[in-house]
PDB file of C-alpha atoms in Angstrom:
ATOM      1  CA  UNK A  86      15.814  52.935 -17.657  1.00  0.00           C
ATOM      2  CA  UNK A  87      16.942  55.537 -15.207  1.00  0.00           C
ATOM      3  CA  UNK A  88      14.124  57.498 -13.347  1.00  0.00           C
ATOM      4  CA  UNK A  89      14.705  61.248 -13.074  1.00  0.00           C
ATOM      5  CA  UNK A  90      11.473  62.314 -11.648  1.00  0.00           C
ATOM      6  CA  UNK A  91      11.771  62.980  -7.874  1.00  0.00           C
ATOM      7  CA  UNK A  92       9.411  61.423  -5.405  1.00  0.00           C
ATOM      8  CA  UNK A  93       7.895  63.840  -2.908  1.00  0.00           C
ATOM      9  CA  UNK A  94       9.154  63.464   0.663  1.00  0.00           C
ATOM     10  CA  UNK A  95       5.525  64.010   1.906  1.00  0.00           C
ATOM     11  CA  UNK A  96       4.385  60.995  -0.049  1.00  0.00           C
ATOM     12  CA  UNK A  97       7.215  58.954   1.284  1.00  0.00           C
ATOM     13  CA  UNK A  98       6.215  59.939   4.829  1.00  0.00           C
ATOM     14  CA  UNK A  99       2.650  59.139   4.232  1.00  0.00           C
ATOM     15  CA  UNK A 100       3.619  55.654   3.199  1.00  0.00           C
ATOM     16  CA  UNK A 101       5.624  54.955   6.307  1.00  0.00           C
ATOM     17  CA  UNK A 102       3.717  57.094   8.780  1.00  0.00           C
ATOM     18  CA  UNK A 103       2.343  54.050  10.616  1.00  0.00           C
ATOM     19  CA  UNK A 104       5.850  52.623  10.997  1.00  0.00           C
ATOM     20  CA  UNK A 105       7.221  55.949  12.190  1.00  0.00           C
ATOM     21  CA  UNK A 106       4.542  56.176  14.924  1.00  0.00           C
ATOM     22  CA  UNK A 107       5.117  52.673  16.121  1.00  0.00           C
ATOM     23  CA  UNK A 108       8.966  52.954  16.145  1.00  0.00           C
ATOM     24  CA  UNK A 109       8.832  56.353  17.857  1.00  0.00           C
ATOM     25  CA  UNK A 110       6.377  55.039  20.498  1.00  0.00           C
ATOM     26  CA  UNK A 111       8.668  52.008  21.073  1.00  0.00           C
ATOM     27  CA  UNK A 112      11.640  54.182  21.479  1.00  0.00           C
ATOM     28  CA  UNK A 113       9.977  56.650  23.866  1.00  0.00           C
ATOM     29  CA  UNK A 114       8.749  53.748  26.028  1.00  0.00           C
ATOM     30  CA  UNK A 115      12.095  52.118  26.167  1.00  0.00           C
ATOM     31  CA  UNK A 116      13.741  55.526  27.006  1.00  0.00           C
ATOM     32  CA  UNK A 117      11.263  56.184  29.829  1.00  0.00           C
ATOM     33  CA  UNK A 118      11.867  52.631  31.309  1.00  0.00           C
ATOM     34  CA  UNK A 119      15.728  53.160  31.125  1.00  0.00           C
ATOM     35  CA  UNK A 120      15.489  56.762  32.561  1.00  0.00           C
ATOM     36  CA  UNK A 121      13.752  55.406  35.719  1.00  0.00           C
ATOM     37  CA  UNK A 122      15.903  52.357  36.131  1.00  0.00           C
ATOM     38  CA  UNK A 123      13.429  49.676  35.070  1.00  0.00           C
ATOM     39  CA  UNK A 124      16.032  48.149  32.721  1.00  0.00           C
ATOM     40  CA  UNK A 125      19.018  48.296  35.074  1.00  0.00           C
ATOM     41  CA  UNK A 126      18.693  44.570  35.947  1.00  0.00           C
ATOM     42  CA  UNK A 127      18.293  43.362  32.393  1.00  0.00           C
ATOM     43  CA  UNK A 128      21.534  42.385  30.588  1.00  0.00           C
ATOM     44  CA  UNK A 129      21.931  40.671  27.269  1.00  0.00           C
ATOM     45  CA  UNK A 130      25.139  38.911  26.478  1.00  0.00           C
ATOM     46  CA  UNK A 131      26.986  40.285  23.420  1.00  0.00           C
ATOM     47  CA  UNK A 132      26.942  36.868  21.821  1.00  0.00           C
ATOM     48  CA  UNK A 133      23.242  36.772  21.735  1.00  0.00           C
ATOM     49  CA  UNK A 134      23.026  40.149  20.020  1.00  0.00           C
ATOM     50  CA  UNK A 135      25.608  39.091  17.445  1.00  0.00           C
ATOM     51  CA  UNK A 136      23.725  35.987  16.586  1.00  0.00           C
ATOM     52  CA  UNK A 137      20.476  37.750  16.488  1.00  0.00           C
ATOM     53  CA  UNK A 138      21.930  40.509  14.188  1.00  0.00           C
ATOM     54  CA  UNK A 139      23.471  37.865  11.958  1.00  0.00           C
ATOM     55  CA  UNK A 140      20.096  36.027  11.626  1.00  0.00           C
ATOM     56  CA  UNK A 141      18.247  39.269  10.774  1.00  0.00           C
ATOM     57  CA  UNK A 142      20.796  40.097   8.067  1.00  0.00           C
ATOM     58  CA  UNK A 143      20.465  36.682   6.539  1.00  0.00           C
ATOM     59  CA  UNK A 144      16.612  36.814   6.645  1.00  0.00           C
ATOM     60  CA  UNK A 145      16.671  40.267   5.157  1.00  0.00           C
ATOM     61  CA  UNK A 146      19.027  39.189   2.335  1.00  0.00           C
ATOM     62  CA  UNK A 147      17.002  36.216   1.513  1.00  0.00           C
ATOM     63  CA  UNK A 148      13.802  38.243   1.418  1.00  0.00           C
ATOM     64  CA  UNK A 149      15.165  40.868  -0.756  1.00  0.00           C
ATOM     65  CA  UNK A 150      16.713  38.559  -3.302  1.00  0.00           C
ATOM     66  CA  UNK A 151      13.680  36.325  -3.491  1.00  0.00           C
ATOM     67  CA  UNK A 152      11.287  39.284  -3.729  1.00  0.00           C
ATOM     68  CA  UNK A 153      13.171  40.910  -6.556  1.00  0.00           C
ATOM     69  CA  UNK A 154      13.458  37.578  -8.469  1.00  0.00           C
ATOM     70  CA  UNK A 155       9.603  37.062  -8.229  1.00  0.00           C
ATOM     71  CA  UNK A 156       8.999  40.685  -9.296  1.00  0.00           C
ATOM     72  CA  UNK A 157      11.407  40.512 -12.171  1.00  0.00           C
ATOM     73  CA  UNK A 158      10.134  37.208 -13.355  1.00  0.00           C
ATOM     74  CA  UNK A 159       6.600  38.554 -13.486  1.00  0.00           C
ATOM     75  CA  UNK A 160       7.826  41.435 -15.526  1.00  0.00           C
ATOM     76  CA  UNK A 161       9.635  38.871 -17.981  1.00  0.00           C
ATOM     77  CA  UNK A 162       6.467  36.862 -18.294  1.00  0.00           C
ATOM     78  CA  UNK A 163       4.338  39.925 -19.177  1.00  0.00           C
ATOM     79  CA  UNK A 164       7.005  40.967 -21.619  1.00  0.00           C
ATOM     80  CA  UNK A 165       6.583  37.469 -23.320  1.00  0.00           C
ATOM     81  CA  UNK A 166       2.821  37.980 -23.246  1.00  0.00           C
ATOM     82  CA  UNK A 167       3.212  41.359 -25.130  1.00  0.00           C
ATOM     83  CA  UNK A 168       5.530  39.671 -27.755  1.00  0.00           C
ATOM     84  CA  UNK A 169       3.283  36.522 -28.198  1.00  0.00           C
ATOM     85  CA  UNK A 170       0.195  38.603 -28.534  1.00  0.00           C
ATOM     86  CA  UNK A 171       1.671  40.649 -31.365  1.00  0.00           C
ATOM     87  CA  UNK A 172       3.064  37.373 -32.907  1.00  0.00           C
ATOM     88  CA  UNK A 173      -0.402  35.738 -32.736  1.00  0.00           C
ATOM     89  CA  UNK A 174      -2.238  38.521 -34.574  1.00  0.00           C
ATOM     90  CA  UNK A 175       0.549  38.931 -37.067  1.00  0.00           C
ATOM     91  CA  UNK A 176       0.428  35.234 -37.866  1.00  0.00           C
ATOM     92  CA  UNK A 177      -3.320  35.433 -38.380  1.00  0.00           C
ATOM     93  CA  UNK A 178      -3.049  38.407 -40.649  1.00  0.00           C
ATOM     94  CA  UNK A 179      -0.250  36.878 -42.670  1.00  0.00           C
ATOM     95  CA  UNK A 180      -1.220  33.172 -42.718  1.00  0.00           C
ATOM     96  CA  UNK A 181      -4.976  33.244 -43.178  1.00  0.00           C
ATOM     97  CA  UNK A 182      -6.051  33.086 -46.886  1.00  0.00           C
ATOM     98  CA  UNK A 183      -7.146  36.657 -47.770  1.00  0.00           C
ATOM     99  CA  UNK A 184      -9.344  35.534 -50.639  1.00  0.00           C
ATOM    100  CA  UNK A 185     -11.614  33.683 -48.208  1.00  0.00           C
ATOM    101  CA  UNK A 186     -14.852  35.390 -47.399  1.00  0.00           C
ATOM    102  CA  UNK A 187     -14.369  34.726 -43.591  1.00  0.00           C
ATOM    103  CA  UNK A 188     -10.840  36.272 -43.598  1.00  0.00           C
ATOM    104  CA  UNK A 189     -11.703  39.707 -41.972  1.00  0.00           C
ATOM    105  CA  UNK A 190     -14.176  38.025 -39.581  1.00  0.00           C
ATOM    106  CA  UNK A 191     -11.780  35.412 -38.267  1.00  0.00           C
ATOM    107  CA  UNK A 192      -8.853  37.738 -38.105  1.00  0.00           C
ATOM    108  CA  UNK A 193     -10.989  40.286 -36.162  1.00  0.00           C
ATOM    109  CA  UNK A 194     -12.370  37.623 -33.864  1.00  0.00           C
ATOM    110  CA  UNK A 195      -8.796  36.388 -33.029  1.00  0.00           C
ATOM    111  CA  UNK A 196      -7.536  39.884 -32.431  1.00  0.00           C
ATOM    112  CA  UNK A 197     -10.443  41.048 -30.270  1.00  0.00           C
ATOM    113  CA  UNK A 198     -10.356  37.874 -28.209  1.00  0.00           C
ATOM    114  CA  UNK A 199      -6.705  38.338 -27.597  1.00  0.00           C
ATOM    115  CA  UNK A 200      -7.210  41.808 -26.342  1.00  0.00           C
ATOM    116  CA  UNK A 201      -9.913  40.733 -23.942  1.00  0.00           C
ATOM    117  CA  UNK A 202      -7.609  37.834 -22.791  1.00  0.00           C
ATOM    118  CA  UNK A 203      -4.932  40.231 -21.748  1.00  0.00           C
ATOM    119  CA  UNK A 204      -7.291  42.289 -19.584  1.00  0.00           C
ATOM    120  CA  UNK A 205      -9.059  39.180 -18.118  1.00  0.00           C
ATOM    121  CA  UNK A 206      -5.769  37.607 -17.202  1.00  0.00           C
ATOM    122  CA  UNK A 207      -4.632  40.705 -15.340  1.00  0.00           C
ATOM    123  CA  UNK A 208      -7.882  41.234 -13.518  1.00  0.00           C
ATOM    124  CA  UNK A 209      -8.146  37.505 -12.506  1.00  0.00           C
ATOM    125  CA  UNK A 210      -4.546  37.555 -11.173  1.00  0.00           C
ATOM    126  CA  UNK A 211      -5.383  40.607  -9.017  1.00  0.00           C
ATOM    127  CA  UNK A 212      -8.623  38.847  -7.970  1.00  0.00           C
ATOM    128  CA  UNK A 213     -10.703  41.881  -9.141  1.00  0.00           C
ATOM    129  CA  UNK A 214     -14.095  41.809 -10.603  1.00  0.00           C
ATOM    130  CA  UNK A 215     -13.940  41.560 -14.410  1.00  0.00           C
ATOM    131  CA  UNK A 216     -14.243  45.039 -16.065  1.00  0.00           C
ATOM    132  CA  UNK A 217     -17.211  46.001 -18.242  1.00  0.00           C
ATOM    133  CA  UNK A 218     -15.408  45.240 -21.479  1.00  0.00           C
ATOM    134  CA  UNK A 219     -14.566  41.730 -20.311  1.00  0.00           C
ATOM    135  CA  UNK A 220     -18.032  41.027 -19.073  1.00  0.00           C
ATOM    136  CA  UNK A 221     -19.551  42.457 -22.261  1.00  0.00           C
ATOM    137  CA  UNK A 222     -17.350  40.186 -24.445  1.00  0.00           C
ATOM    138  CA  UNK A 223     -17.919  37.161 -22.413  1.00  0.00           C
ATOM    139  CA  UNK A 224     -21.713  37.610 -22.216  1.00  0.00           C
ATOM    140  CA  UNK A 225     -21.998  38.347 -26.015  1.00  0.00           C
ATOM    141  CA  UNK A 226     -19.886  35.325 -26.818  1.00  0.00           C
ATOM    142  CA  UNK A 227     -21.467  33.028 -24.098  1.00  0.00           C
ATOM    143  CA  UNK A 228     -18.049  32.261 -22.657  1.00  0.00           C
ATOM    144  CA  UNK A 229     -18.754  30.583 -19.324  1.00  0.00           C
ATOM    145  CA  UNK A 230     -15.914  28.943 -17.293  1.00  0.00           C
ATOM    146  CA  UNK A 231     -14.191  29.092 -13.933  1.00  0.00           C
ATOM    147  CA  UNK A 232     -10.918  30.146 -15.563  1.00  0.00           C
ATOM    148  CA  UNK A 233     -12.016  32.740 -18.196  1.00  0.00           C
ATOM    149  CA  UNK A 234      -8.481  33.399 -19.613  1.00  0.00           C
ATOM    150  CA  UNK A 235      -8.030  29.763 -20.247  1.00  0.00           C
ATOM    151  CA  UNK A 236     -11.445  29.437 -21.855  1.00  0.00           C
ATOM    152  CA  UNK A 237     -10.594  32.239 -24.201  1.00  0.00           C
ATOM    153  CA  UNK A 238      -7.369  30.373 -25.262  1.00  0.00           C
ATOM    154  CA  UNK A 239      -9.503  27.361 -25.964  1.00  0.00           C
ATOM    155  CA  UNK A 240     -11.772  29.578 -28.124  1.00  0.00           C
ATOM    156  CA  UNK A 241      -8.548  30.695 -29.998  1.00  0.00           C
ATOM    157  CA  UNK A 242      -7.891  27.058 -30.821  1.00  0.00           C
ATOM    158  CA  UNK A 243     -11.455  26.504 -31.869  1.00  0.00           C
ATOM    159  CA  UNK A 244     -11.267  29.431 -34.341  1.00  0.00           C
ATOM    160  CA  UNK A 245      -7.921  28.146 -35.624  1.00  0.00           C
ATOM    161  CA  UNK A 246      -9.517  24.729 -36.288  1.00  0.00           C
ATOM    162  CA  UNK A 247     -12.432  26.555 -37.997  1.00  0.00           C
ATOM    163  CA  UNK A 248      -9.895  28.343 -40.256  1.00  0.00           C
ATOM    164  CA  UNK A 249      -8.184  25.015 -41.023  1.00  0.00           C
ATOM    165  CA  UNK A 250     -11.436  23.391 -42.055  1.00  0.00           C
ATOM    166  CA  UNK A 251     -12.237  26.358 -44.311  1.00  0.00           C
ATOM    167  CA  UNK A 252      -8.828  25.902 -46.018  1.00  0.00           C
ATOM    168  CA  UNK A 253      -7.525  29.208 -44.804  1.00  0.00           C
ATOM    169  CA  UNK A 254      -4.317  27.835 -43.367  1.00  0.00           C
ATOM    170  CA  UNK A 255      -2.172  24.811 -44.059  1.00  0.00           C
ATOM    171  CA  UNK A 256      -0.917  22.174 -41.580  1.00  0.00           C
ATOM    172  CA  UNK A 257       2.444  24.045 -40.981  1.00  0.00           C
ATOM    173  CA  UNK A 258       0.680  27.461 -40.434  1.00  0.00           C
ATOM    174  CA  UNK A 259      -1.764  25.815 -38.050  1.00  0.00           C
ATOM    175  CA  UNK A 260       1.163  24.366 -36.064  1.00  0.00           C
ATOM    176  CA  UNK A 261       2.917  27.741 -35.869  1.00  0.00           C
ATOM    177  CA  UNK A 262      -0.130  29.541 -34.631  1.00  0.00           C
ATOM    178  CA  UNK A 263      -1.008  26.838 -32.209  1.00  0.00           C
ATOM    179  CA  UNK A 264       2.551  27.133 -30.800  1.00  0.00           C
ATOM    180  CA  UNK A 265       1.988  30.774 -30.097  1.00  0.00           C
ATOM    181  CA  UNK A 266      -1.264  29.958 -28.284  1.00  0.00           C
ATOM    182  CA  UNK A 267       0.580  27.348 -26.271  1.00  0.00           C
ATOM    183  CA  UNK A 268       3.269  29.930 -25.268  1.00  0.00           C
ATOM    184  CA  UNK A 269       0.405  32.322 -24.091  1.00  0.00           C
ATOM    185  CA  UNK A 270      -0.975  29.433 -22.020  1.00  0.00           C
ATOM    186  CA  UNK A 271       2.429  28.775 -20.610  1.00  0.00           C
ATOM    187  CA  UNK A 272       2.919  32.403 -19.614  1.00  0.00           C
ATOM    188  CA  UNK A 273      -0.557  32.358 -17.949  1.00  0.00           C
ATOM    189  CA  UNK A 274       0.500  29.286 -15.914  1.00  0.00           C
ATOM    190  CA  UNK A 275       3.675  30.987 -14.827  1.00  0.00           C
ATOM    191  CA  UNK A 276       1.707  34.025 -13.603  1.00  0.00           C
ATOM    192  CA  UNK A 277      -0.678  31.674 -11.686  1.00  0.00           C
ATOM    193  CA  UNK A 278       2.331  29.919 -10.107  1.00  0.00           C
ATOM    194  CA  UNK A 279       3.778  33.160  -8.819  1.00  0.00           C
ATOM    195  CA  UNK A 280       0.297  34.221  -7.628  1.00  0.00           C
ATOM    196  CA  UNK A 281      -0.373  31.065  -5.601  1.00  0.00           C
ATOM    197  CA  UNK A 282       3.061  30.471  -4.240  1.00  0.00           C
ATOM    198  CA  UNK A 283       3.132  31.309  -0.564  1.00  0.00           C
ATOM    199  CA  UNK A 284       6.051  32.557   1.546  1.00  0.00           C
ATOM    200  CA  UNK A 285       6.524  31.312   5.025  1.00  0.00           C
ATOM    201  CA  UNK A 286       4.881  33.600   7.561  1.00  0.00           C
ATOM    202  CA  UNK A 287       8.120  34.257   9.419  1.00  0.00           C
ATOM    203  CA  UNK A 288       9.381  36.312   6.477  1.00  0.00           C
ATOM    204  CA  UNK A 289       6.295  38.551   6.246  1.00  0.00           C
ATOM    205  CA  UNK A 290       7.296  40.840   9.044  1.00  0.00           C
ATOM    206  CA  UNK A 291      10.861  41.517   7.855  1.00  0.00           C
ATOM    207  CA  UNK A 292      10.592  44.170   5.169  1.00  0.00           C
ATOM    208  CA  UNK A 293       7.591  45.818   3.760  1.00  0.00           C
ATOM    209  CA  UNK A 294       8.915  46.796   0.394  1.00  0.00           C
ATOM    210  CA  UNK A 295       9.943  43.172  -0.389  1.00  0.00           C
ATOM    211  CA  UNK A 296       6.588  42.005   0.489  1.00  0.00           C
ATOM    212  CA  UNK A 297       5.094  44.219  -2.153  1.00  0.00           C
ATOM    213  CA  UNK A 298       7.676  43.198  -4.660  1.00  0.00           C
ATOM    214  CA  UNK A 299       7.317  39.388  -3.880  1.00  0.00           C
ATOM    215  CA  UNK A 300       3.629  39.547  -4.883  1.00  0.00           C
ATOM    216  CA  UNK A 301       3.478  41.317  -8.260  1.00  0.00           C
ATOM    217  CA  UNK A 302      -0.130  40.593  -8.808  1.00  0.00           C
ATOM    218  CA  UNK A 303      -1.783  42.127  -5.658  1.00  0.00           C
ATOM    219  CA  UNK A 304      -2.841  45.521  -7.118  1.00  0.00           C
ATOM    220  CA  UNK A 305      -0.193  47.369  -5.266  1.00  0.00           C
ATOM    221  CA  UNK A 306       2.125  50.189  -6.328  1.00  0.00           C
ATOM    222  CA  UNK A 307       4.937  47.773  -7.208  1.00  0.00           C
ATOM    223  CA  UNK A 308       2.702  45.389  -9.200  1.00  0.00           C
ATOM    224  CA  UNK A 309       3.497  44.335 -12.800  1.00  0.00           C
ATOM    225  CA  UNK A 310       1.605  46.899 -14.777  1.00  0.00           C
ATOM    226  CA  UNK A 311      -0.718  44.344 -16.390  1.00  0.00           C
ATOM    227  CA  UNK A 312      -3.532  46.786 -17.384  1.00  0.00           C
ATOM    228  CA  UNK A 313      -1.026  49.140 -18.905  1.00  0.00           C
ATOM    229  CA  UNK A 314       0.594  46.258 -20.796  1.00  0.00           C
ATOM    230  CA  UNK A 315      -2.853  45.093 -21.931  1.00  0.00           C
ATOM    231  CA  UNK A 316      -3.523  48.616 -23.257  1.00  0.00           C
ATOM    232  CA  UNK A 317      -0.253  48.446 -25.210  1.00  0.00           C
ATOM    233  CA  UNK A 318      -1.199  45.057 -26.521  1.00  0.00           C
ATOM    234  CA  UNK A 319      -4.589  46.408 -27.544  1.00  0.00           C
ATOM    235  CA  UNK A 320      -3.090  49.383 -29.470  1.00  0.00           C
ATOM    236  CA  UNK A 321      -0.584  47.099 -31.183  1.00  0.00           C
ATOM    237  CA  UNK A 322      -3.191  44.519 -32.170  1.00  0.00           C
ATOM    238  CA  UNK A 323      -5.716  47.089 -33.539  1.00  0.00           C
ATOM    239  CA  UNK A 324      -3.004  48.798 -35.622  1.00  0.00           C
ATOM    240  CA  UNK A 325      -1.882  45.388 -36.958  1.00  0.00           C
ATOM    241  CA  UNK A 326      -5.439  44.478 -38.272  1.00  0.00           C
ATOM    242  CA  UNK A 327      -5.836  47.940 -39.875  1.00  0.00           C
ATOM    243  CA  UNK A 328      -8.340  49.655 -37.481  1.00  0.00           C
ATOM    244  CA  UNK A 329      -8.225  53.389 -37.551  1.00  0.00           C
ATOM    245  CA  UNK A 330     -10.141  53.865 -34.257  1.00  0.00           C
ATOM    246  CA  UNK A 331      -7.225  53.121 -31.984  1.00  0.00           C
ATOM    247  CA  UNK A 332      -7.297  54.274 -28.358  1.00  0.00           C
ATOM    248  CA  UNK A 333      -4.505  56.587 -27.178  1.00  0.00           C
ATOM    249  CA  UNK A 334      -1.959  55.346 -24.664  1.00  0.00           C
ATOM    250  CA  UNK A 335      -2.810  56.587 -21.222  1.00  0.00           C
ATOM    251  CA  UNK A 336      -0.132  58.422 -19.433  1.00  0.00           C
ATOM    252  CA  UNK A 337       0.589  57.636 -15.688  1.00  0.00           C
ATOM    253  CA  UNK A 338      -0.903  60.155 -13.386  1.00  0.00           C
ATOM    254  CA  UNK A 339       1.313  59.302 -10.453  1.00  0.00           C
ATOM    255  CA  UNK A 340       5.048  58.790 -10.895  1.00  0.00           C
ATOM    256  CA  UNK A 341       6.043  55.847 -13.082  1.00  0.00           C
ATOM    257  CA  UNK A 342       4.737  52.508 -14.516  1.00  0.00           C
ATOM    258  CA  UNK A 343       7.347  49.944 -13.504  1.00  0.00           C
TER     259      UNK A 343
END
């Protein structure tokens, strides 16, 4: 996707204003020292500058490549979460025995829990307090755990077992749905790996944009848009289970959703 909307130069300057002040101050100080002869006795061999420049280039290249890979991997993972969330609800709608009195209750339970799971995972990765809707759901369902998203997936499995005991799914259908839940758990683990993998401190001062890209779960402008994706999943799920009160997709107020 190509972006055509232009970014204001003022917004760009606001982002780098601290860097501009620091670099300008450094340049002025060096210029004054050079003007008054304080630097005349200092000489740096050209070989040293060549080695230093090569080292900086290598570090910048490493940082940029690794940062983009981490950012893109996070985007791929959340793309898989979107797909698997749709698949999970579609399987429940299609596989559960419709003639059973518990059909609507169990399908609605799985769908609503999956919606909450998406929001809870995004908020936990960003280390933000859980939103009102997540707290309301966990309190009403008495979900207590250190890792709320993982607990919600466990509740998925318990509901699936309940459906099996009621004769609403056969063994093959149970395995299919459980495989989807396992993929969601796998995606969650990948997100946690990216979140908790630390880069050496020497690379942190190299390039600010790459720092933002290498940590796609830090609630920064270049984050993976997990809340936006969770909203998309919610809309898809509610439409799949036949609800008419479907929230509208929120449009970004500033620039783009990456």
